[in-house]
Short mmCIF file of C-alpha atoms and ligand atoms in Angstrom, two decimals:
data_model
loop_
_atom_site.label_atom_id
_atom_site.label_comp_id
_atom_site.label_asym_id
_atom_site.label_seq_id
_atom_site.Cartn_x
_atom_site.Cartn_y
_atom_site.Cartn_z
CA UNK A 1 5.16 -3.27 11.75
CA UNK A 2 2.09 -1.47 12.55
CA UNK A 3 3.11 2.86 12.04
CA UNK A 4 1.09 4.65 14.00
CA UNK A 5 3.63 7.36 14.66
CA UNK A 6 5.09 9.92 13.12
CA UNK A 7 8.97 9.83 12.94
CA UNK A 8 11.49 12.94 11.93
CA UNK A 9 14.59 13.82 13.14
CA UNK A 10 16.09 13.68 16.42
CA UNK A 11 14.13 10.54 16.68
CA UNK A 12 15.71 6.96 17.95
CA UNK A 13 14.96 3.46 18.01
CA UNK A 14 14.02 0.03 16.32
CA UNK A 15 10.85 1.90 13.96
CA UNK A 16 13.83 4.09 12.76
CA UNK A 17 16.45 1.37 12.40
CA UNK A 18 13.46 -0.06 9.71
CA UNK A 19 13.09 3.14 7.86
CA UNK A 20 16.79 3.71 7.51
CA UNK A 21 17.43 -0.50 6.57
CA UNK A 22 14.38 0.36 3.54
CA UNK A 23 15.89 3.86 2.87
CA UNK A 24 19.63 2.03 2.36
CA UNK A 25 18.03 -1.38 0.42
CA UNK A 26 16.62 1.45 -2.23
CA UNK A 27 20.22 2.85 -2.26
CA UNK A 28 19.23 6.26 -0.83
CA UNK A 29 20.98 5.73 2.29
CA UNK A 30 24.42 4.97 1.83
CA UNK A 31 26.20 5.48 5.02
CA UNK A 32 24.92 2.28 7.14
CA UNK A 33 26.21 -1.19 7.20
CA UNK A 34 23.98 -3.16 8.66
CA UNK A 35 20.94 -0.86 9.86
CA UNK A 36 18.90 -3.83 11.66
CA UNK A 37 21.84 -4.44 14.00
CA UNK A 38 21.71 -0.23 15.03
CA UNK A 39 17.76 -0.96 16.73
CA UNK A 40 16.95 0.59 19.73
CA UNK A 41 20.15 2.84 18.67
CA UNK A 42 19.65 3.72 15.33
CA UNK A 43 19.02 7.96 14.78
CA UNK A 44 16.99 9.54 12.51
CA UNK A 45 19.70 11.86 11.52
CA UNK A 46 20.33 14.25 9.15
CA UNK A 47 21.64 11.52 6.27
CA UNK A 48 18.02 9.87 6.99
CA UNK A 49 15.96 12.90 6.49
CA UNK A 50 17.87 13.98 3.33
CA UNK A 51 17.15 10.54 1.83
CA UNK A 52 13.70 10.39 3.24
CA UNK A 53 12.90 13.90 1.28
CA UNK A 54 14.71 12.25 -1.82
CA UNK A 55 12.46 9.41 -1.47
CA UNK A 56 9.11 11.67 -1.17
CA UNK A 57 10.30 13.35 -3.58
CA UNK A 58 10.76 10.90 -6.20
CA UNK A 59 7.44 8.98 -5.04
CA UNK A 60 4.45 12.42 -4.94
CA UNK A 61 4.46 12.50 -1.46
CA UNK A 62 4.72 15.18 0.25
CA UNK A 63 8.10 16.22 1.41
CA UNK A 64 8.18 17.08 4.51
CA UNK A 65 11.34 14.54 5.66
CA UNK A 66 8.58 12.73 8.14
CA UNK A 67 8.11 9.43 8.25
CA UNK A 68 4.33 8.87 8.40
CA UNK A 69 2.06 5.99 7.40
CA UNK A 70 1.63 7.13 3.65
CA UNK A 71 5.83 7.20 3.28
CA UNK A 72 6.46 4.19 5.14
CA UNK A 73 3.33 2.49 3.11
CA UNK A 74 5.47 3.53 0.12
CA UNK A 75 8.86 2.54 1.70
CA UNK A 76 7.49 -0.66 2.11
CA UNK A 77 6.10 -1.43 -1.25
CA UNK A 78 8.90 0.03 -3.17
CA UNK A 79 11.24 -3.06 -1.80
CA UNK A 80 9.10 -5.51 -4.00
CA UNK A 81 10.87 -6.63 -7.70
CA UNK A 82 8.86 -8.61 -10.51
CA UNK A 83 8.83 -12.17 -9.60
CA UNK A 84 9.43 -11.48 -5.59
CA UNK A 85 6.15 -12.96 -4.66
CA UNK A 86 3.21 -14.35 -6.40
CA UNK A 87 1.33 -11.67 -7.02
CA UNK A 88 -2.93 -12.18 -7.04
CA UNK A 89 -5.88 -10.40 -6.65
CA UNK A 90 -7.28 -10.21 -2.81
CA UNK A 91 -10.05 -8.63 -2.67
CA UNK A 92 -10.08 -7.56 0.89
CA UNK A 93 -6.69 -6.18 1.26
CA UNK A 94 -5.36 -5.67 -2.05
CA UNK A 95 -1.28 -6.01 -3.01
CA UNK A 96 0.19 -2.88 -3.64
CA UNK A 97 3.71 -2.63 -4.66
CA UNK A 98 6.75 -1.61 -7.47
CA UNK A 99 6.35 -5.43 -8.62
CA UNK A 100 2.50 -5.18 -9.16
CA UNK A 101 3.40 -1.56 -11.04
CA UNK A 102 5.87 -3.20 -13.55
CA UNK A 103 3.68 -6.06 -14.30
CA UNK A 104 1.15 -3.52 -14.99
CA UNK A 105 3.30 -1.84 -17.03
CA UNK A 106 4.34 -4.99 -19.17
CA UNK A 107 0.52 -5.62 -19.85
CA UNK A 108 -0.28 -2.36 -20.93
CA UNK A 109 2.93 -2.26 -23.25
CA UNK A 110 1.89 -5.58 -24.53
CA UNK A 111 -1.96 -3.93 -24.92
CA UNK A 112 -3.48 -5.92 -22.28
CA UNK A 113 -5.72 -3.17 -20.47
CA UNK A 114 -5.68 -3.42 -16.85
CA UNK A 115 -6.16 0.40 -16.26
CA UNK A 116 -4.09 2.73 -15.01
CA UNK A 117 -0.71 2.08 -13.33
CA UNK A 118 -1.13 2.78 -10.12
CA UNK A 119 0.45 -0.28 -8.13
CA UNK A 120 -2.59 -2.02 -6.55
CA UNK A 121 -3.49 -5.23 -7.88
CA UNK A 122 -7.12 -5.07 -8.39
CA UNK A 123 -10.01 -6.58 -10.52
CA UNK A 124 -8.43 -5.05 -13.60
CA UNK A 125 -5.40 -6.09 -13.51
CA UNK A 126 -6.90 -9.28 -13.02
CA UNK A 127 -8.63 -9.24 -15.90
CA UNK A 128 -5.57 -8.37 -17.74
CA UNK A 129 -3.53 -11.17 -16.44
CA UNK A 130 -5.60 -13.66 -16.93
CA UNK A 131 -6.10 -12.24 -21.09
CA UNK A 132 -2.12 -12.44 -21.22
CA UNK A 133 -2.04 -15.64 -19.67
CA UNK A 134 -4.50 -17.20 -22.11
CA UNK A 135 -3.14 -15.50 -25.18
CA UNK A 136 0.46 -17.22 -24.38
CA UNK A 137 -1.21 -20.35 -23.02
CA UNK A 138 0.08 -20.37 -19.72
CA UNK A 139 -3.32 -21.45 -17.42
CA UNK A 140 -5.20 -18.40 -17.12
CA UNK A 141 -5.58 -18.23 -13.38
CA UNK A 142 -5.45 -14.63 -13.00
CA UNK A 143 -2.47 -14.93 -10.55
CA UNK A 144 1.50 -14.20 -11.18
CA UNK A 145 3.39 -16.86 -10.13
CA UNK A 146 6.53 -18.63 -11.57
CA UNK A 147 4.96 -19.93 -15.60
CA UNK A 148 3.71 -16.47 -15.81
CA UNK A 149 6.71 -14.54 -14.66
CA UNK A 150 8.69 -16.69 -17.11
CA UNK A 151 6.02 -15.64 -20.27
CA UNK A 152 6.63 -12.17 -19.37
CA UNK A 153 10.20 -12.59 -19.25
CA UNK A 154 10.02 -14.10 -23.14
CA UNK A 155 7.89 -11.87 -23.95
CA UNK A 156 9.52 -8.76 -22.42
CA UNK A 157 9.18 -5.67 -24.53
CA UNK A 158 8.17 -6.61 -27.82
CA UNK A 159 5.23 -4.31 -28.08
CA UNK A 160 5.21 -0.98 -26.51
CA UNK A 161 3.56 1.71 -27.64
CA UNK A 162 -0.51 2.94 -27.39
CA UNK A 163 -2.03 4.27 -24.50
CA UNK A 164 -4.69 1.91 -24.04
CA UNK A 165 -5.85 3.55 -20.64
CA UNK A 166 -5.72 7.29 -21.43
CA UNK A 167 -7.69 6.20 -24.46
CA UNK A 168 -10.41 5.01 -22.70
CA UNK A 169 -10.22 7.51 -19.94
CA UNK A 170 -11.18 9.87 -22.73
CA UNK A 171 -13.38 7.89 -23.97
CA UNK A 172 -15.83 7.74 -21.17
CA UNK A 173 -15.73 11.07 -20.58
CA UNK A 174 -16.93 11.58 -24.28
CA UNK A 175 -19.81 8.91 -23.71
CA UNK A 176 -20.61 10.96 -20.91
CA UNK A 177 -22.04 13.64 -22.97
CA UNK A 178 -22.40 17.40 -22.36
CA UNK A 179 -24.81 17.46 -20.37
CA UNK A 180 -24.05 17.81 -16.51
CA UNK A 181 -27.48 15.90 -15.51
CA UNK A 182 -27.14 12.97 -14.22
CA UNK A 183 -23.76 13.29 -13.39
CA UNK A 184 -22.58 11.91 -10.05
CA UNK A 185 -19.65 14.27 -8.14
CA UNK A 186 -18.01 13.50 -4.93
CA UNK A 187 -16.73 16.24 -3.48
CA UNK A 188 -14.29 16.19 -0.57
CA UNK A 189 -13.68 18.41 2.27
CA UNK A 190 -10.67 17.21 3.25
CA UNK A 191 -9.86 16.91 7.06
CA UNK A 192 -12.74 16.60 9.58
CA UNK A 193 -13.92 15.88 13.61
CA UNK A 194 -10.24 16.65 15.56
CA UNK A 195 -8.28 16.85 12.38
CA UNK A 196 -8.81 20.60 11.35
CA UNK A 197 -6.08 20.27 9.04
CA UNK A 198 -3.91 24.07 8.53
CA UNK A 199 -4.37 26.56 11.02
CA UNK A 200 -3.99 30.38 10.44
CA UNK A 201 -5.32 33.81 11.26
CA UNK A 202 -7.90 32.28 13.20
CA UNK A 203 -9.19 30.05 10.03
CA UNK A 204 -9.15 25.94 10.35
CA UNK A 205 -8.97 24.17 7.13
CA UNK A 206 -11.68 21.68 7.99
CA UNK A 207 -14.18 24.22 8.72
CA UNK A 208 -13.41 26.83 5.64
CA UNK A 209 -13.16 23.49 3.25
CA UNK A 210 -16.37 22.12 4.59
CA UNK A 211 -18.41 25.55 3.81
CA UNK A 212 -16.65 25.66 0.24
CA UNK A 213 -17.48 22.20 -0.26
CA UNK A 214 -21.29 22.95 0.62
CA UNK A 215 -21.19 25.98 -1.88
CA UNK A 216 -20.10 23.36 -4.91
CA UNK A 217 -22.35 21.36 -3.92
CA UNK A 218 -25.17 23.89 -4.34
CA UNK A 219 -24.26 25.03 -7.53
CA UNK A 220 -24.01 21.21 -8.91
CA UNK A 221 -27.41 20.61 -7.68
CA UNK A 222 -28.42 23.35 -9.85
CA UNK A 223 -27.44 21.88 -12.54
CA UNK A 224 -29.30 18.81 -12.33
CA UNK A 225 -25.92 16.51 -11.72
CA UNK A 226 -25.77 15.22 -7.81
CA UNK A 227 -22.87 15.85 -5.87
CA UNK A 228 -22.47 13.52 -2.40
CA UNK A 229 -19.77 15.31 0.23
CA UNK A 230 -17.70 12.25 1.38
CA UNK A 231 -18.53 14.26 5.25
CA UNK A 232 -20.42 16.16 7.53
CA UNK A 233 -19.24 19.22 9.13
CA UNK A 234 -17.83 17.63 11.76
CA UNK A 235 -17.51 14.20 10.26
CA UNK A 236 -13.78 11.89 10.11
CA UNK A 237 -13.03 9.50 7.38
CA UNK A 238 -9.25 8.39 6.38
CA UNK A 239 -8.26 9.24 2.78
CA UNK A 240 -8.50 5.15 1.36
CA UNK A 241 -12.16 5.44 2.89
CA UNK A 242 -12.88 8.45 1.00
CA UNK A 243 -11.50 6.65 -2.27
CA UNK A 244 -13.36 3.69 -1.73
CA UNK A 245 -16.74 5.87 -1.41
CA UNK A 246 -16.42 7.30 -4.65
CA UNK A 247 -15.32 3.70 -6.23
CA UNK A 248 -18.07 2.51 -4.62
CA UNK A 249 -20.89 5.02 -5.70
CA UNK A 250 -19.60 4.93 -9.45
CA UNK A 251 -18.76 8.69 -9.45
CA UNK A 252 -17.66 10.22 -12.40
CA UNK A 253 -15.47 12.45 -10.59
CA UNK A 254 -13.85 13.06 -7.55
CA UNK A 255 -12.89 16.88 -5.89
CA UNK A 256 -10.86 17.29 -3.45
CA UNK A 257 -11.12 20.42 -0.93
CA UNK A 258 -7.75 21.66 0.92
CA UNK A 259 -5.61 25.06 2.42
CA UNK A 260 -2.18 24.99 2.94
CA UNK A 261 0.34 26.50 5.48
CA UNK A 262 3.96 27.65 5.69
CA UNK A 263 6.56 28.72 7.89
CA UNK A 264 7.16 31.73 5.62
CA UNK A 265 3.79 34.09 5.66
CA UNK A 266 5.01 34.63 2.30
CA UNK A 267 4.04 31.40 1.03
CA UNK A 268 0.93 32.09 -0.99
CA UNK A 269 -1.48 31.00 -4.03
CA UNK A 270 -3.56 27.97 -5.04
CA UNK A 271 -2.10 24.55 -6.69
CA UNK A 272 -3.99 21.80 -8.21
CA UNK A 273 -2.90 17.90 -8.00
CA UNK A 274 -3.85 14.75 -9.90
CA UNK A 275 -2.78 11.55 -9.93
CA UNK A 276 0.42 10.58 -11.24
CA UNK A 277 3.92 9.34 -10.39
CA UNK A 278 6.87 10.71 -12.05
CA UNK A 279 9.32 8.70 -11.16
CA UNK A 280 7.49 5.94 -12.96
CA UNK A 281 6.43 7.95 -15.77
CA UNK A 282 2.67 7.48 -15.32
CA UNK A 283 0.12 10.00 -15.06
CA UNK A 284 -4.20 9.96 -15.60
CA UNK A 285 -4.60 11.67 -18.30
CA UNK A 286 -8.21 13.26 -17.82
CA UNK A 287 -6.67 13.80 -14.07
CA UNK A 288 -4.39 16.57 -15.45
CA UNK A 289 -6.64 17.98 -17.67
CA UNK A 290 -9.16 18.43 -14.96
CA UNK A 291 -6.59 19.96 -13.18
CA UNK A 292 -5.63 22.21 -15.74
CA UNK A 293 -9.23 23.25 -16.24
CA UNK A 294 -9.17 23.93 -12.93
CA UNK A 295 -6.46 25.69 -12.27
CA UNK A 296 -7.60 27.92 -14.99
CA UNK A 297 -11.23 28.86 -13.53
CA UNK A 298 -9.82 29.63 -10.13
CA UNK A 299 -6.71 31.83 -11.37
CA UNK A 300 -9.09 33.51 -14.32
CA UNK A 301 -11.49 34.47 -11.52
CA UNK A 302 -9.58 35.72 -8.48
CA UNK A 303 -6.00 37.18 -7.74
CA UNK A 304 -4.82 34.27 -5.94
CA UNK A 305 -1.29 33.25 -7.09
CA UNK A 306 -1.15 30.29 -9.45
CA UNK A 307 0.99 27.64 -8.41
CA UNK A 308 -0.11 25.30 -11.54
CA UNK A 309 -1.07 22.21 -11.79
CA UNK A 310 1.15 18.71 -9.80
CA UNK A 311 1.17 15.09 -10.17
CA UNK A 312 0.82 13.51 -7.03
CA UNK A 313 0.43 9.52 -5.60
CA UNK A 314 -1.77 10.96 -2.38
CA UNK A 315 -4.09 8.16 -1.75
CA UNK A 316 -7.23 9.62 -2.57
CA UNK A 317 -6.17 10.26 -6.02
CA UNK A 318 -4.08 6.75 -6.52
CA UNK A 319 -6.86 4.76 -5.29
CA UNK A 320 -9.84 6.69 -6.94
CA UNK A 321 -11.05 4.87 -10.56
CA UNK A 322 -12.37 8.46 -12.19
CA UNK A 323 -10.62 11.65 -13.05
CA UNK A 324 -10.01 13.01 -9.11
CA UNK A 325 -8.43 17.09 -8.52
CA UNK A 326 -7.03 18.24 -5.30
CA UNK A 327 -7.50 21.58 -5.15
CA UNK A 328 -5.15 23.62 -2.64
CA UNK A 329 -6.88 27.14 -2.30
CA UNK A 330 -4.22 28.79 -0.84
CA UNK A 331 -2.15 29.34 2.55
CA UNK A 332 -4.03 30.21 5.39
CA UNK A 333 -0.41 31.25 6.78
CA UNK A 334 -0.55 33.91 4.29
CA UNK A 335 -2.49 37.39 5.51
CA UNK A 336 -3.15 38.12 1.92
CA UNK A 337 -4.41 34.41 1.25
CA UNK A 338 -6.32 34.29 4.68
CA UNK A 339 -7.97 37.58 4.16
CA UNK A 340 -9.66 36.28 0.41
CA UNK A 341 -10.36 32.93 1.91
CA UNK A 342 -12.39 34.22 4.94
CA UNK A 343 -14.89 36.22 2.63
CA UNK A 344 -17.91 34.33 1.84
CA UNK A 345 -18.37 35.75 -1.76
CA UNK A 346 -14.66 35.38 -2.58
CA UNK A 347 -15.75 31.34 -2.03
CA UNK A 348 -18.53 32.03 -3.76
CA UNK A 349 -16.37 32.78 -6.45
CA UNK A 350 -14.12 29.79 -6.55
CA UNK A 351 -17.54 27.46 -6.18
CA UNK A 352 -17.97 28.75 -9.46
CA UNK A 353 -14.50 28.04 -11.20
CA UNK A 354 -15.07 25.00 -9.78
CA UNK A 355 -18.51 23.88 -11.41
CA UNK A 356 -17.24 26.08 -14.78
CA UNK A 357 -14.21 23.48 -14.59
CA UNK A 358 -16.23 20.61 -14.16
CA UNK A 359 -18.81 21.65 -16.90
CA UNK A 360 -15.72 22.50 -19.43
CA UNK A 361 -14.52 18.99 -18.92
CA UNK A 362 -17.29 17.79 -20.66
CA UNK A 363 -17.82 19.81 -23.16
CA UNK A 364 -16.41 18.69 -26.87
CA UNK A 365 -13.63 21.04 -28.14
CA UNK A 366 -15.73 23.35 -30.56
CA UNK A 367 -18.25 24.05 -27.69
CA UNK A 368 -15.50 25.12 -25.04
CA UNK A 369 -15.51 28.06 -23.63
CA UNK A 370 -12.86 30.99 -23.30
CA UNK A 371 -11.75 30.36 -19.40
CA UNK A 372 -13.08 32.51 -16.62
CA UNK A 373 -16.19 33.32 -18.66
CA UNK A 374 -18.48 30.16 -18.57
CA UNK A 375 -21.76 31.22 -15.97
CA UNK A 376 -22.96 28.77 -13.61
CA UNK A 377 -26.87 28.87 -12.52
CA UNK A 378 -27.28 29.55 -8.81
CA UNK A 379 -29.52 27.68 -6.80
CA UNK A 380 -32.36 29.70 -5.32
CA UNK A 381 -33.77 28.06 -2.34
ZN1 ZN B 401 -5.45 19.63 3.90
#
């Protein structure tokens, strides 16, 4: 089924009788028989939205209780078992699901690297299939199909241990070097065109994010490292579009740009998010600590409330192959929050925590500076 709605409560018919049939087939939903037969009469009711917030909440989405295209995307893959369907790499539209997670999950136990978990089955885990396949001399066709699933199946947890893919995450940002020259940074304003994300006290997400994301750019310019915006100020592009960008130009890293909102003008302070998925117990490594580092610059450097660092499975950090930060600068709901965000120099400021983050990421531990004190160049133009 094509979702190209939004569904919450109050809401009624055969879109919701699929949401609620998923919600009850991944026991959430306990209270329906036979959810198909409800159709045209089935209610997003309250039992639905509790279980839909249980299931965002358990997945990194946000929870919000609204069934959008990123929670029924995840509805729909978190049906799929090991040894459901064959399972192969398509290059055009690739097969995301649970089933493609735990067979990712048995290679890297078993040390076959097909990078990170993240349920897509793409050229790595490929790779890694077809490694397995010829070390147990099964044909090494790089697809998951019935000899396969029964070599896993033999060979089902006899090696776990080692963190193949956090090892090399490290790794490459050690090869990297120090130096921020040459460096390739995508940074993302998120929103764009008619989607102005947040609104509050007059401020529009898309617009403030853009001008922040301008101001970064600047100051990693200066530094001899290029940064590419994934848009224009009044440019559109959906989050898997952004991803596949920054895939595509081999960036080393990815920044994302966002403001939040609330019902309660209390609601305040700035949060950072990597990739990771808790339920499944998987996380990038050099995500968090890019996070973490900048988390650190922003709350060392202004008074805006620190709401620490969040694994998320948002698409732009799920499908992105480098170390990728969303960065949420704080609530444009909130009069305290709006008022700092509306001053130029106070963005200004958190351009700087920004590029001090990024520069602190690659420096080696004995070169690392105290946070809040490392001094960017500004460009003069
Ligand atoms: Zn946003």
């Amino acid at each position: 089924m094509v979702f190209e709605r939004t569904y919450r409560r109050g809401d009624t018919g055969p879109a919701v009788a699929e949401v609620r049939a998923k919600l009850a087939v991944l026991g959430l939903l306990d209270d329906v028989a036979d959810p198909l037969a409800e159709s045209d009469s089935a209610l997003f009711d309250e039992a639905t939205d509790r279980a839909v917030r249980l299931f965002q909440q358990q997945r990194g989405i946000t929870v919000d209780g609204i069934v959008g295209p990123q929670t029924y995307h995840a509805l729909d893959e978190a049906r799929w078992r090991l040894g459901d369907r064959i399972l192969s790499y398509v290059p055009a539209r690739l097969i995301a699901g649970d089933d493609v997670a735990a067979l990712q999950q048995r290679l890297l136990d078993m040390g076959f690297d097909c990078g990170r978990v993240d349920g897509l089955f793409g050229v790595e885990t490929e790779h890694a299939l077809r490694d397995f396949q010829r070390n147990v001399g099964v044909r090494a066709d790089g697809t998951c199909g019935p000899a396969t699933f029964k070599a896993l199946n033999q060979l089902a947890r006899t090696v776990v241990g080692g963190r193949p893919h956090a090892m090399r995450e490290s790794e490459a940002i050690v090869r990297a070097g120090p130096a921020l020259a040459g460096k390739l940074v995508i940074v993302d304003p998120g929103h764009g065109g008619p989607d102005r994300g947040v609104l509050g006290h007059g401020l529009d997400e898309a617009g403030l994010v853009y001008d922040l994301a301008s101001r970064v750019e600047g100051r990693l310019t200066a530094t001899g490292s290029s940064a590419f915006l994934t848009r224009g100020p009044d440019g559109v592009m959906d989050e898997v579009d952004r991803a596949n960008f920054a895939n595509s130009a081999g960036a080393d890293l990815v920044i994302s740009l966002h403001m939040d909102a609330h019902d309660n003008v209390e609601a305040a302070g700035c949060a950072s998010y990597y990739y990771g998925n808790e339920r499944l117990g998987h996380h990038s490594a050099m995500g968090e600590r890019f996070a973490d580092l900048v988390q650190r610059e922003i709350c060392a450097r202004t008074d805006l409330c620190d709401l620490r660092t969040h694994a998320k499975t948002w698409d732009l950090l799920r499908r992105t192959r480098m170390p990728a930060v969303r960065i949420e600068f704080g609530y444009l709901t909130s009069p305290g929050d709006a008022a700092r965000l509306s001053d130029a120099d106070f963005r200004d400021v958190l351009a700087e925590a920004i590029v001090a983050a990024v520069q602190r990421l690659y420096l080696p531990q004995d070169q690392d500076a105290d946070t809040g004190t490392l001094r960017i160049p500004v460009l003069r133009l």
